[in-house]
Short mmCIF file of C-alpha atoms and ligand atoms in Angstrom, two decimals:
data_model
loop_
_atom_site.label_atom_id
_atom_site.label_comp_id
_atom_site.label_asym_id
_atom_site.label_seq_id
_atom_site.Cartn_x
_atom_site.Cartn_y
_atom_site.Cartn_z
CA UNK A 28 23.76 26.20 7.64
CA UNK A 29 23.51 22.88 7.99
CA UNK A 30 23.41 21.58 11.71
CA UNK A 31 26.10 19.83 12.96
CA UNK A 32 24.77 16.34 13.85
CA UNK A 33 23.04 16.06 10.01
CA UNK A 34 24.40 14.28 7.52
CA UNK A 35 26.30 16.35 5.01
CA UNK A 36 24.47 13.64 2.08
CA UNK A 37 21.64 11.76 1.60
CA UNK A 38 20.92 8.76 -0.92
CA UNK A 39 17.77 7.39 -1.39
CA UNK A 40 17.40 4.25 -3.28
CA UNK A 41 13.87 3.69 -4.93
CA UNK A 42 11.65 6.70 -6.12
CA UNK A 43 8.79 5.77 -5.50
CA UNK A 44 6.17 7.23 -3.00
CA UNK A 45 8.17 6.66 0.33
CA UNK A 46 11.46 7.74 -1.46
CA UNK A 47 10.27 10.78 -3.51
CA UNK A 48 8.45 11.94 0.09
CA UNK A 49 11.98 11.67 1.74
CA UNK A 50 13.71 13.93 -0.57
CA UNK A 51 10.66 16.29 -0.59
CA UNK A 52 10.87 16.40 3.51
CA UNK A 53 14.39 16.56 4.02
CA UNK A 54 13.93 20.07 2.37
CA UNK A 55 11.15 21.03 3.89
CA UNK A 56 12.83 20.69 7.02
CA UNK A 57 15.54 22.69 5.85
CA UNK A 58 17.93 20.25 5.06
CA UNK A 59 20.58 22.08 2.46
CA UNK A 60 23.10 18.41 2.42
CA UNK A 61 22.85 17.41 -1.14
CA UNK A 62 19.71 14.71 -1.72
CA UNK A 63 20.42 11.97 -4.43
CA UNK A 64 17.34 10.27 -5.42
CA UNK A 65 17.88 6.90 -7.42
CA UNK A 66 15.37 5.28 -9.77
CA UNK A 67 15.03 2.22 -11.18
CA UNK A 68 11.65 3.07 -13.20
CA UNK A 69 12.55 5.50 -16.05
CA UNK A 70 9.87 7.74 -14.76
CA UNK A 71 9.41 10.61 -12.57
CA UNK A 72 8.67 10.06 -9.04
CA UNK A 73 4.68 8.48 -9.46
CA UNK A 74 2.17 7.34 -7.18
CA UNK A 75 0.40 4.17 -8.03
CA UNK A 76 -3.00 3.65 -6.63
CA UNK A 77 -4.44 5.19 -9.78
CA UNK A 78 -2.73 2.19 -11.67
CA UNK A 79 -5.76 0.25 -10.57
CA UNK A 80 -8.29 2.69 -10.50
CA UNK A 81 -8.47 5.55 -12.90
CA UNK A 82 -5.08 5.59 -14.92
CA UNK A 83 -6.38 1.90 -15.96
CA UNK A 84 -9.80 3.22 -17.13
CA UNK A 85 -8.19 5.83 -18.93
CA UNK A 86 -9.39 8.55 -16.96
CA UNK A 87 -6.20 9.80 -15.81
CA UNK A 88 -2.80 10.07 -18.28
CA UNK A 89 0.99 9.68 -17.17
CA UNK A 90 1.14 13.43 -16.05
CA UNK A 91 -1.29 13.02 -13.29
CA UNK A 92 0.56 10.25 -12.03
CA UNK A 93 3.67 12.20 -11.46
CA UNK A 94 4.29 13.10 -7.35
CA UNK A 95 5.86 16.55 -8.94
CA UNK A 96 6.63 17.80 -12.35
CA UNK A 97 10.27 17.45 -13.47
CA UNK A 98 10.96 21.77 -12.39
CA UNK A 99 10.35 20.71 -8.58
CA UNK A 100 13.47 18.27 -8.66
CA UNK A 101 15.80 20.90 -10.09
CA UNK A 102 14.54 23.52 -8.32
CA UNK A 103 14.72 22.09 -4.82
CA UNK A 104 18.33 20.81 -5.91
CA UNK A 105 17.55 16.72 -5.39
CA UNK A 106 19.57 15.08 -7.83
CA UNK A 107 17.44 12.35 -9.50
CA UNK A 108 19.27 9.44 -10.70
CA UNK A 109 18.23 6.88 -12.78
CA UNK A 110 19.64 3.96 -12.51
CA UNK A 111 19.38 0.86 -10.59
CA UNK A 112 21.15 0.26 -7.51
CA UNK A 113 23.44 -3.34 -6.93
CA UNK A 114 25.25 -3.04 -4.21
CA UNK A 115 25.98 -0.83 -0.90
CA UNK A 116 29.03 -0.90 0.86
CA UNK A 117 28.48 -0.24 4.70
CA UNK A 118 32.11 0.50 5.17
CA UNK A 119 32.86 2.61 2.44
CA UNK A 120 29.31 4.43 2.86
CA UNK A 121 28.69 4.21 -1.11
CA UNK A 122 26.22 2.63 -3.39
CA UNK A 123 27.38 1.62 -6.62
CA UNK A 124 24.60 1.22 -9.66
CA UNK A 125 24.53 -1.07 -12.40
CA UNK A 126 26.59 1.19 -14.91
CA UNK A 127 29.07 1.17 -12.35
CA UNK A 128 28.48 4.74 -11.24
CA UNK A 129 29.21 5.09 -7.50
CA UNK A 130 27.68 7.34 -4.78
CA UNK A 131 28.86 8.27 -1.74
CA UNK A 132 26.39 9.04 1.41
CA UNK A 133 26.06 10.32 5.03
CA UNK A 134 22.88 8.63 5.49
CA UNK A 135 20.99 6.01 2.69
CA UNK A 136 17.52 5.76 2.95
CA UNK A 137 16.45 2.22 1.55
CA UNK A 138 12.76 2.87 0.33
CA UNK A 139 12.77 -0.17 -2.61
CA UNK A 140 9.21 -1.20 -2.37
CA UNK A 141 8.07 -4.54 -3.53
CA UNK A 142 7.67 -6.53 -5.85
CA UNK A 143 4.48 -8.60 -6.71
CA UNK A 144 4.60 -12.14 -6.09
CA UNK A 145 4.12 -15.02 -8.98
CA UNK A 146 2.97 -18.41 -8.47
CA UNK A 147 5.32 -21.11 -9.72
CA UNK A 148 2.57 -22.91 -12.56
CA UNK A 149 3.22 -23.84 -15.92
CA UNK A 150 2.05 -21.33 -18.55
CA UNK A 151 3.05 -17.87 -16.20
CA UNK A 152 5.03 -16.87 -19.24
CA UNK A 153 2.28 -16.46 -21.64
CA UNK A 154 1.03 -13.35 -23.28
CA UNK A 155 -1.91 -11.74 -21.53
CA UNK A 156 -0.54 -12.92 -17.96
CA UNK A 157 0.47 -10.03 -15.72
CA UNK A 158 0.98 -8.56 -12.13
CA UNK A 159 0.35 -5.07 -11.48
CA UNK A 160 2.85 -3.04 -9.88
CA UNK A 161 4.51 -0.23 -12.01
CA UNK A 162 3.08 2.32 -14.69
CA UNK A 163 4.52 -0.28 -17.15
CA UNK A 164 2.61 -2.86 -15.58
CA UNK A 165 -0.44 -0.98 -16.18
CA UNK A 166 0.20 0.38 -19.61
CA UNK A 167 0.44 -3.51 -20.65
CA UNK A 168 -2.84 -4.18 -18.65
CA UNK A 169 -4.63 -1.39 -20.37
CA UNK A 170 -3.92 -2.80 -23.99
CA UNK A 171 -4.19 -6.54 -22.73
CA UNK A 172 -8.12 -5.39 -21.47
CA UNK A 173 -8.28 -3.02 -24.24
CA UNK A 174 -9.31 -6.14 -26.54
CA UNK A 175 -10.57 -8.75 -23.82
CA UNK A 176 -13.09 -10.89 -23.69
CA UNK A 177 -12.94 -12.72 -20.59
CA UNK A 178 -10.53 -12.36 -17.71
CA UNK A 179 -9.81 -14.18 -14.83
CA UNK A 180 -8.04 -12.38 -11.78
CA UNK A 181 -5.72 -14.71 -9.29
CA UNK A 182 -5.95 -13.72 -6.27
CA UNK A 183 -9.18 -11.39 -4.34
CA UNK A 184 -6.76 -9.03 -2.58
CA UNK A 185 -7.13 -5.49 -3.11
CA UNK A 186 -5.48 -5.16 -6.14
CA UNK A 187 -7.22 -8.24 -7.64
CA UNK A 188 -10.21 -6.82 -6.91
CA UNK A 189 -9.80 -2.94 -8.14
CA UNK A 190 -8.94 -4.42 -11.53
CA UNK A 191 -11.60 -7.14 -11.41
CA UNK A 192 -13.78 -3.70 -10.95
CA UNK A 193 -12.48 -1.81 -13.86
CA UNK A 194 -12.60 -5.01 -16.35
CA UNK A 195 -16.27 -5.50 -15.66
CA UNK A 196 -17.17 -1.77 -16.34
CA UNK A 197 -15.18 -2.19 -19.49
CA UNK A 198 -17.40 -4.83 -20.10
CA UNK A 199 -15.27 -7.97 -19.79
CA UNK A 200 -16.39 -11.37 -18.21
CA UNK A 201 -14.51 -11.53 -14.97
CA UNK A 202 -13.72 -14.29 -12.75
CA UNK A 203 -11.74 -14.52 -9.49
CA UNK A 204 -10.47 -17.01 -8.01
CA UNK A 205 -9.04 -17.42 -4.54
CA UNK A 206 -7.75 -19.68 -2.95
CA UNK A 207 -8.98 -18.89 0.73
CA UNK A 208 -12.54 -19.08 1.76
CA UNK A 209 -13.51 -15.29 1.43
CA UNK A 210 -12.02 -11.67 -0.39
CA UNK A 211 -9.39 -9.93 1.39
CA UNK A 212 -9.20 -12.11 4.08
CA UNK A 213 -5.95 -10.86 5.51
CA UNK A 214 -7.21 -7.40 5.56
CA UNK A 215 -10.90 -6.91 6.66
CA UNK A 216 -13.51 -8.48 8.72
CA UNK A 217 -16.20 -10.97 8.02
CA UNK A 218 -18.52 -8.30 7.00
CA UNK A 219 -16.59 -6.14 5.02
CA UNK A 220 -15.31 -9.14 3.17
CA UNK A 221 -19.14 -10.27 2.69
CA UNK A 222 -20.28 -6.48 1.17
CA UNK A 223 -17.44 -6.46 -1.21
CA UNK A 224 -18.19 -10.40 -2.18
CA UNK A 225 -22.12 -8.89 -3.09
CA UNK A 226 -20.78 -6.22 -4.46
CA UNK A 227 -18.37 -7.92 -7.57
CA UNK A 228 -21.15 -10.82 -7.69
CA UNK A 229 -24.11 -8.08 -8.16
CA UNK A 230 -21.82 -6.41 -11.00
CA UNK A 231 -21.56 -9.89 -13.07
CA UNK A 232 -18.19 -10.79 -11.54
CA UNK A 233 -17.97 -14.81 -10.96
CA UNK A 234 -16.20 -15.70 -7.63
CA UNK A 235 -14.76 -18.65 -6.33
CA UNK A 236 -13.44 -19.15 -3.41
CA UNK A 237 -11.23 -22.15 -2.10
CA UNK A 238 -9.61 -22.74 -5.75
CA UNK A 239 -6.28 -23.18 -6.16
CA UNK A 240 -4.61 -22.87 -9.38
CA UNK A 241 -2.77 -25.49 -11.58
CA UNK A 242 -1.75 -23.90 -15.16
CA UNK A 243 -2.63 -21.56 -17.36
CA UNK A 244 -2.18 -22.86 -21.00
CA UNK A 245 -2.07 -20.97 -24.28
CA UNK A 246 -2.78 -21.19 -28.47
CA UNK A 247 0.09 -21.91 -31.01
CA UNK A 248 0.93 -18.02 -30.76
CA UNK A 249 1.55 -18.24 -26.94
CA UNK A 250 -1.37 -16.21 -26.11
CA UNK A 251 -3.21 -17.47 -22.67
CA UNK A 252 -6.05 -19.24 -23.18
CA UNK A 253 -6.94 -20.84 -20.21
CA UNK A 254 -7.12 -21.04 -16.36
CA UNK A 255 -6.51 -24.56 -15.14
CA UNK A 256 -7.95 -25.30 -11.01
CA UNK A 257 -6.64 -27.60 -9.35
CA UNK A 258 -9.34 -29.30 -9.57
CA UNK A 259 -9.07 -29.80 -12.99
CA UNK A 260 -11.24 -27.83 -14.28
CA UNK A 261 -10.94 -24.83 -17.13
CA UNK A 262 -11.50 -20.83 -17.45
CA UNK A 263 -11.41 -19.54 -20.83
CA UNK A 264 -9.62 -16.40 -20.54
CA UNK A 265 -7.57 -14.42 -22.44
CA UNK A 266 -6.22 -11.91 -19.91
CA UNK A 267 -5.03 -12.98 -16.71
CA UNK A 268 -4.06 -11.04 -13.15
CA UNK A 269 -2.30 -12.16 -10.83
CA UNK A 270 -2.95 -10.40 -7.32
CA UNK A 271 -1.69 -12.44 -5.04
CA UNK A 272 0.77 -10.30 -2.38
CA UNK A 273 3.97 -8.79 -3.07
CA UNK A 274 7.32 -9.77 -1.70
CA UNK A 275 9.81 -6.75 -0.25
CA UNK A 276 12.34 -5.85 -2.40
CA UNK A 277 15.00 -6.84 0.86
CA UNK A 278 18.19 -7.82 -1.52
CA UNK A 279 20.63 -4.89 -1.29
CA UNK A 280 20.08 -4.90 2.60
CA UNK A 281 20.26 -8.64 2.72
CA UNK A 282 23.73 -8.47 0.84
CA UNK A 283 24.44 -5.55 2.98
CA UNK A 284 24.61 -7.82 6.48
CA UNK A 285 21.71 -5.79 7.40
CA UNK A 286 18.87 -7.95 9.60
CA UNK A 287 16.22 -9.02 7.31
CA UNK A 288 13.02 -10.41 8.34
CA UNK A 289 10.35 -10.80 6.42
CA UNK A 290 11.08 -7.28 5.50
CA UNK A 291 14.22 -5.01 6.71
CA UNK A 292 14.41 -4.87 10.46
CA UNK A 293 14.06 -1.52 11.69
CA UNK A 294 13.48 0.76 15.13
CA UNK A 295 11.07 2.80 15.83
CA UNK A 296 12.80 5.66 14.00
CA UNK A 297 13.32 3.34 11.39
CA UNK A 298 17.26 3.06 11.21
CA UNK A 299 18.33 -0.55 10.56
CA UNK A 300 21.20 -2.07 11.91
CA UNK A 301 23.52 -0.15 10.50
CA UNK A 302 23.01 3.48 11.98
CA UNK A 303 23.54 5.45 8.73
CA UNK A 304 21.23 3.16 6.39
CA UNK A 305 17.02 3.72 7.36
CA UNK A 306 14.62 1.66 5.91
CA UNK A 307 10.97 2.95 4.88
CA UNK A 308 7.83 1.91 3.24
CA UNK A 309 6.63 -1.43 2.28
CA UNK A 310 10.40 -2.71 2.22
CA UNK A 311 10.23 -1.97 5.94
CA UNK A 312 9.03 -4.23 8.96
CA UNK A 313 9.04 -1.75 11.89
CA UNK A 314 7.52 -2.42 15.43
CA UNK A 315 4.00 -1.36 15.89
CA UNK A 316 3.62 1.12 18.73
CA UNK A 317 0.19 -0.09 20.12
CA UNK A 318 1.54 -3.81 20.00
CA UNK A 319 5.62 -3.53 19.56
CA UNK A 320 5.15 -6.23 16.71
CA UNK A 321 7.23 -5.33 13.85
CA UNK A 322 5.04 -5.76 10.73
CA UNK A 323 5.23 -4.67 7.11
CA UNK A 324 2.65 -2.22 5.85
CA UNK A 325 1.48 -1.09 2.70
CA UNK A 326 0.18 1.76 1.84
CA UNK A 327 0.52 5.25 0.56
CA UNK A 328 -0.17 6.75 4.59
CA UNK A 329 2.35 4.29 5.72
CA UNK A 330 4.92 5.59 3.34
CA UNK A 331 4.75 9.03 3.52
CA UNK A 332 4.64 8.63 7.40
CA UNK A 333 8.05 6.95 7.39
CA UNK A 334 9.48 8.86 5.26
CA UNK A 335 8.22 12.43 7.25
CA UNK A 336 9.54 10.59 10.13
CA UNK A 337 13.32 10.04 8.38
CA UNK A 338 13.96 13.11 7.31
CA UNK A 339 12.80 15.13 10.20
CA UNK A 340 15.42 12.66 11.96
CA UNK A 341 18.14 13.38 9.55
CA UNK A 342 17.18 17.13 9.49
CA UNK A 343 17.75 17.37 13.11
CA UNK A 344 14.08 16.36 15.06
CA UNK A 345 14.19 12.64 15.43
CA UNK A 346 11.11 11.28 17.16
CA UNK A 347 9.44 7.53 16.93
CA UNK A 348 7.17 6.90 14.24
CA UNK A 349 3.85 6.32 16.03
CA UNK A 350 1.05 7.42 13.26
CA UNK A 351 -2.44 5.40 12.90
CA UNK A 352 -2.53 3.54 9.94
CA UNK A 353 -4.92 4.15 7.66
CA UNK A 354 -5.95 2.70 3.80
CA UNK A 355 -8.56 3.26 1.03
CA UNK A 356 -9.32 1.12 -1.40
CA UNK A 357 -12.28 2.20 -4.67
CA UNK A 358 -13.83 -0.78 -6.36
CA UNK A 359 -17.04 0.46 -8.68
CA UNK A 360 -18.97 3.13 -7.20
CA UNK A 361 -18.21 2.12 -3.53
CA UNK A 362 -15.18 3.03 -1.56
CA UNK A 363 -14.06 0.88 1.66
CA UNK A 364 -11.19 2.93 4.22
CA UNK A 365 -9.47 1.46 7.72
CA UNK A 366 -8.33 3.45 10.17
CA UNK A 367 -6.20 1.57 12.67
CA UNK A 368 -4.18 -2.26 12.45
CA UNK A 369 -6.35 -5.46 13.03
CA UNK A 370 -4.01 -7.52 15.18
CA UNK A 371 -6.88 -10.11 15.68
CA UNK A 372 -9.95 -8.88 17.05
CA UNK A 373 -12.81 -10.76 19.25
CA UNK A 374 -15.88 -8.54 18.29
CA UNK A 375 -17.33 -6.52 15.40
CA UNK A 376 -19.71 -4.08 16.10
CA UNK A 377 -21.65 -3.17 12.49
CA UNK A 378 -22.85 1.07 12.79
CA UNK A 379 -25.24 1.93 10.13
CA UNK A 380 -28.40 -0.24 8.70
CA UNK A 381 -27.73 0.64 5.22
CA UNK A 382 -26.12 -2.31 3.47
CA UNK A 383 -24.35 -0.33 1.45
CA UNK A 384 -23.00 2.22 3.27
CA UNK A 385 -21.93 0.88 7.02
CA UNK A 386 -18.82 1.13 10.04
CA UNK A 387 -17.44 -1.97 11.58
CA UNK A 388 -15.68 -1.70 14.63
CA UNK A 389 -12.74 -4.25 15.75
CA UNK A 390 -12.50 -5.07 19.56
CA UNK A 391 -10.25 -6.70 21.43
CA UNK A 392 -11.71 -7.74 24.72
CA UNK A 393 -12.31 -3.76 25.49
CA UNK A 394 -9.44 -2.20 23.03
CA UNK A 395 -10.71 -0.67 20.01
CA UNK A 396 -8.27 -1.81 17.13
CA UNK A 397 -9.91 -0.73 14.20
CA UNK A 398 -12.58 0.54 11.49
CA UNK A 399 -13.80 -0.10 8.96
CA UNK A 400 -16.07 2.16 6.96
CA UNK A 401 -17.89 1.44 3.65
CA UNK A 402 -18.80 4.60 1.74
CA UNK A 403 -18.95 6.65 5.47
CA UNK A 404 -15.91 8.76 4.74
CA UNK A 405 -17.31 11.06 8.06
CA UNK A 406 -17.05 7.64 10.02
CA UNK A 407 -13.06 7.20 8.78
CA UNK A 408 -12.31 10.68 9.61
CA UNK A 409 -13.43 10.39 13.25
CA UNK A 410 -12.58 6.66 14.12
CA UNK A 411 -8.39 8.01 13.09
CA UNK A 412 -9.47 10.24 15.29
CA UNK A 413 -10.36 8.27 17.99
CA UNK A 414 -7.54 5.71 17.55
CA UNK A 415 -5.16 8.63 17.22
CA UNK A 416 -6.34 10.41 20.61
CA UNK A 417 -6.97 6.83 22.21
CA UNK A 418 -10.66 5.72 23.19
CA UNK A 419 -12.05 3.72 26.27
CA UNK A 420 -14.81 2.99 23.81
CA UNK A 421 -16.39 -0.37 24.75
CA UNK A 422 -18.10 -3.15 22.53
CA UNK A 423 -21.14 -2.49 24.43
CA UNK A 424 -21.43 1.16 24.17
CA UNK A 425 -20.56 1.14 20.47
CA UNK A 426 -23.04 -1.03 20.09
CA UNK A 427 -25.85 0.36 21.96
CA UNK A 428 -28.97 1.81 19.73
CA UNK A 429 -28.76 4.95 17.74
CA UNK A 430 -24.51 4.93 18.55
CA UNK A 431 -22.79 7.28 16.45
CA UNK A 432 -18.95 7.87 16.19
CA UNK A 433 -19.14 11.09 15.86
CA UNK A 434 -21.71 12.32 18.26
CA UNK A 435 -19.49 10.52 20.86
CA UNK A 436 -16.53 11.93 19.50
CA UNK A 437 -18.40 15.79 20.14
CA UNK A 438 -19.54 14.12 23.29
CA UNK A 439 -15.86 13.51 24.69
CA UNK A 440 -15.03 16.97 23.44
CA UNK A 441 -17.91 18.73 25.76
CA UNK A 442 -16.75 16.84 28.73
CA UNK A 443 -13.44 18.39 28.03
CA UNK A 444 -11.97 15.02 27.38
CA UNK A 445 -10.67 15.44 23.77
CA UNK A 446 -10.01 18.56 21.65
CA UNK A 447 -12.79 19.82 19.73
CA UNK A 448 -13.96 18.61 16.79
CA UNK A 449 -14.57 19.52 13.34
CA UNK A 450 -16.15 17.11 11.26
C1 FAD B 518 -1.82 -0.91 -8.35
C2 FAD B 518 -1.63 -0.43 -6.94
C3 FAD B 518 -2.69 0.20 -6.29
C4 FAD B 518 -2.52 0.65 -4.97
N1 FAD B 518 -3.57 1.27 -4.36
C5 FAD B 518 -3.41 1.75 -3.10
C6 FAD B 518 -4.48 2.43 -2.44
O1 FAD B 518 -5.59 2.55 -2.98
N2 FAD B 518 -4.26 2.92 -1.20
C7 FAD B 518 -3.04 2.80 -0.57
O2 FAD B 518 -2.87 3.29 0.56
N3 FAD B 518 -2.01 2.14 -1.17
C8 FAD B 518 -2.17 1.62 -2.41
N4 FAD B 518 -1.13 0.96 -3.02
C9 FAD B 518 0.12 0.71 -2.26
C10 FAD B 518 1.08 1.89 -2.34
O3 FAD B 518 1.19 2.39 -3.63
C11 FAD B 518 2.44 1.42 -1.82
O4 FAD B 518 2.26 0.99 -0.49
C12 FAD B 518 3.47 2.53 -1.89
O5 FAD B 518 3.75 2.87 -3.23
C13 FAD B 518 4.77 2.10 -1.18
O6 FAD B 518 5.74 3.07 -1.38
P1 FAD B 518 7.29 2.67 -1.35
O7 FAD B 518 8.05 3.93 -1.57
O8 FAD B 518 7.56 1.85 -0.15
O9 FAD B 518 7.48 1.69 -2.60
P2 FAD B 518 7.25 1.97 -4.14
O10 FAD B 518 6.28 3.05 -4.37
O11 FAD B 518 6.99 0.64 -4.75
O12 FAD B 518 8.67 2.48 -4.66
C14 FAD B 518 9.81 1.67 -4.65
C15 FAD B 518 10.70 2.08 -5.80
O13 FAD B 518 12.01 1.60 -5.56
C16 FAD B 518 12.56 1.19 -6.79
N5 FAD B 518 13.70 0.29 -6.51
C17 FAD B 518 13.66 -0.94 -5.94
N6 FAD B 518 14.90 -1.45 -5.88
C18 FAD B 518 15.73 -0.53 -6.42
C19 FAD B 518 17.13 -0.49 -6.64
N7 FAD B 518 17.93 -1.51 -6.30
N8 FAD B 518 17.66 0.61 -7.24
C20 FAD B 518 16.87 1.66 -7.58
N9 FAD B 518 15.53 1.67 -7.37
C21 FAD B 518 14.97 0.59 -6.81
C22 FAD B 518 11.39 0.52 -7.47
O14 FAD B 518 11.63 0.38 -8.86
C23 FAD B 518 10.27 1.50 -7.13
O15 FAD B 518 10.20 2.51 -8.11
C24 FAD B 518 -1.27 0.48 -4.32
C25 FAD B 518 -0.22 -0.16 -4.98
C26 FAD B 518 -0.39 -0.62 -6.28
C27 FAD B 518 0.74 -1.31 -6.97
#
C-alpha cells in the first residue's frame, strides 16, 4: 500500500548517478508508485569516475561501468526511458521529450548533471580536442590517446589531472596548462596542491601555471596541431583536454520559472520552488548545513546523498540533508580524499612526515572544516568521522607532537565522549 501523503508517480530526468540512486531508493523504501527514469545517454544507468581512471586505461570495459545490469530495472519495475527531456509543465505536472512523448508525474526529480565547460578560442572544433564527461567522451579519448604523441591538458582540475595521469603511463608527453598559479586551486590547500604539482612533474608531466590560452590550430585535415598561450607561444600536440569546470545542466528548470542560481535553488530537503519538482546532484545548489550557504557539489557522495535523502522524503521519511561531504580523487599510484567543505580556512595543520603519504587539517579560527589525506585512507575514515560527530579539535592540539587522528578519536571514545570506534 502506498501511503497516503506519497506521490502515486515519480519522474526522474537524467540517469545518471544521482538519478539512477533515486529510483533505486524510492524502492528500497518501499515505494510501489510507478518510477520513470529518463535518459538522455543511450546507456544504462553508469557511474563515471572510472572514465578517468581505469575505463580510460583499459582496465575496466562498459559492463563494469553499469550502476546495475539491465534485469535490476525490470525487475524492480522502474521504467527506463530513453529519451531526452525538453520541457516540463508545472501546471500540467508532465514532461514532454523530444519525440514528443509525454509523462505525467506526482513528484519530478531533476537530477541532469552538468555539462563540461569550453573556452570560446579559435580551433575548439578540431579533431583530437575533447572534454570528458560521458562514456562517449571517453571512448573518443581512448582512441584519440590510443595513437598520441604529445598531449596537452587545459585546465589542472581534477579531471585534467586524472587524465594527464593516465596519458603519461601510456607513455605520452603531457603538458598542463593552467591558468591560475597552482593545481586544483579551488579544491585543496597549499600543500596538497604542492604534492600533487611534484607528483605529475616527477612522472615527466610539464606544468605551467599562470597561462592562459589563445588557439589551438590544426593541419589541412583539421587535426589539432597546436596549443597557442597567450603569450604567444606554441605546444605541439595532437590530443587536447579540456578540464576546465562544468556548467549545471539548469535549462528545463530555468524554462520551468523555477529559481536558478548558479545551479537550481533548493531547501534543505532539496525541493525547489515548485513543491512537486526536487532537484539533486551537481545540477543542485542546496544550503550547506554547517554554513547555510547554498553551494553546488560534485561528487559521487554528494549524489547519492541527495538522492537517499529524496526518496526517503517521497517514500514517506522526509528529513534535511545534512551528510559530510566527502571526495577521492586517483592520479598514478597515489590517491588524495577530503572529508568535509573548505569554506576558507586560516590554518593548515600537516599530520604525517612522509612526503608522500600525509593529513592536512583546515581550521577556521578553532572550527575544524576539513581534511585532507594523501594515501592515509585510515586518516579519511576517522576525520568523516570527526566532522560527522563534530570535534572541539583545536589548531594547537592537532598540531602538537606525535598527534594522531585516530588515537584522539579512541581517546574521545574512552572518555565516553563519542561512540566507539572501529578503525
Ligand atoms: C570523468 C569523471 C571523473 C569523476 N571522478 C570522480 C571521483 O573520482 N570522485 C567523485 O566523487 N566524483 C567524481 N566525478 C563526479 C561525479 O561523477 C558526478 O558528481 C556525479 O556523476 C553527479 O551525478 P548526477 O546524477 O548529478 O549527474 P550525472 O551523473 O552527470 O547524470 C546526469 C544525467 O542527466 C542526463 N540529462 C541531462 N539533461 C537531461 C534531459 N533534459 N533529459 C534527459 N536526461 C538528461 C545526462 O545526460 C546525464 O546522463 C567524476 C566525474 C567525471 C565526469
Amino acid at each position: 500500500m502506498t501511503d497516503r501523503t506519497q506521490p502515486d508517480s515519480v519522474v526522474v530526468v537524467g540517469a545518471g548517478q544521482g538519478g539512477y540512486q533515486t529510483a533505486a531508493s524510492l524502492r528500497e523504501h518501499g515505494y510501489e508508485g510507478s518510477i520513470t527514469l529518463i535518459s538522455a545517454e543511450d546507456a544504462l544507468p553508469y557511474e563515471r569516475p572510472p572514465l578517468s581512471k581505469a575505463y580510460l586505461k583499459g582496465e575496466a570495459d562498459e559492463a563494469m561501468l553499469w550502476l546495475r545490469p539491465a534485469t535490476y530495472y525490470v525487475r524492480q519495475s522502474i521504467d527506463l526511458v530513453s529519451g531526452t527531456v525538453t520541457e516540463i509543465d508545472p501546471a500540467a505536472r508532465s514532461v514532454r521529450l523530444a519525440d514528443g512523448s509525454a509523462y505525467g508525474y506526482g513528484h519530478l526529480v531533476l537530477a541532469t548533471g552538468a555539462t563540461p565547460r569550453t573556452l570560446d578560442v579559435p580551433g575548439k572544433e578540431l579533431r583530437g580536442v575533447h572534454t570528458l564527461r560521458t562514456a562517449q567522451d571517453a571512448v573518443a579519448l581512448q582512441a584519440s590517446l590510443a595513437g598520441a604523441r604529445r598531449a596537452v591538458v587545459v585546465g589542472a582540475g581534477f579531471i585534467g589531472l586524472e587524465f594527464a595521469a593516465v596519458a603519461r603511463e601510456a607513455g605520452v608527453e603531457v603538458t598542463v596548462v593552467e591558468a591560475l598559479d597552482r593545481p586544483l586551486a579551488r579544491v585543496v590547500s597549499a600543500p596538497t596542491a604542492e604534492h600533487f604539482t611534484w607528483l605529475h612533474r616527477s612522472n615527466g608531466t610539464e606544468l605551467l601555471f599562470g597561462r592562459g590560452l589563445k588557439a589551438l590550430h590544426g593541419d589541412g585535415r583539421s587535426n589539432v596541431t597546436a596549443v597557442e598561450l597567450a603569450d604567444g607561444s606554441r605546444l605541439p600536440a595532437d590530443l587536447v583536454l579540456i578540464g576546465v569546470g562544468v556548467t549545471p545542466r539548469t535549462e528545463l528548470a530555468t524554462a520551468a520559472g523555477l529559481e536558478v542560481d548558479g545551479g537550481i535553488i533548493v531547501d534543505a530537503q532539496l525541493r525547489t520552488t515548485d513543491p512537486h519538482i526536487s532537484a539533486i546532484g551537481d545540477c543542485a545548489a542546496f544550503p550547506q548545513v554547517r554554513s547555510g550557504n547554498r553551494r553546488r557539489l560534485e561528487s559521487v557522495q554528494n549524489a547519492v546523498g541527495h538522492a537517499q535523502a529524496v526518496a526517503g522524503r517521497l517514500a514517506g521519511s522526509p528529513r534535511a540533508y545534512d551528510e559530510l561531504p566527502w571526495f577521492w580523487s586517483d592520479q598514478f599510484a597515489t590517491t588524495v580524499q577530503i572529508a568535509g567543505f573548505n569554506e576558507g580556512h586560516e590554518t593548515e595543520v600537516v599530520l604525517g612526515s612522509d612526503p608522500d603519504a600525509f593529513s592536512v587539517l583546515l581550521f577556521r579560527g578553532d572550527d575544524l572544516q576539513a581534511v585532507e589525506s594523501v594515501n592515509r585512507p585510515a586518516d579519511h575514515l576517522a576525520a568523516r568521522r570527526l566532522l560527522t560527530q563534530g570535534t572541539d579539535l583545536t589548531p594547537a592540539e592537532a598540531a602538537a607532537p606525535g598527534f594522531s587522528l585516530r588515537t584522539y578519536l579512541r581517546s574521545l571514545a574512552e572518555r565516553g565522549t563519542e561512540a566507539p570506534v572501529a578503525l
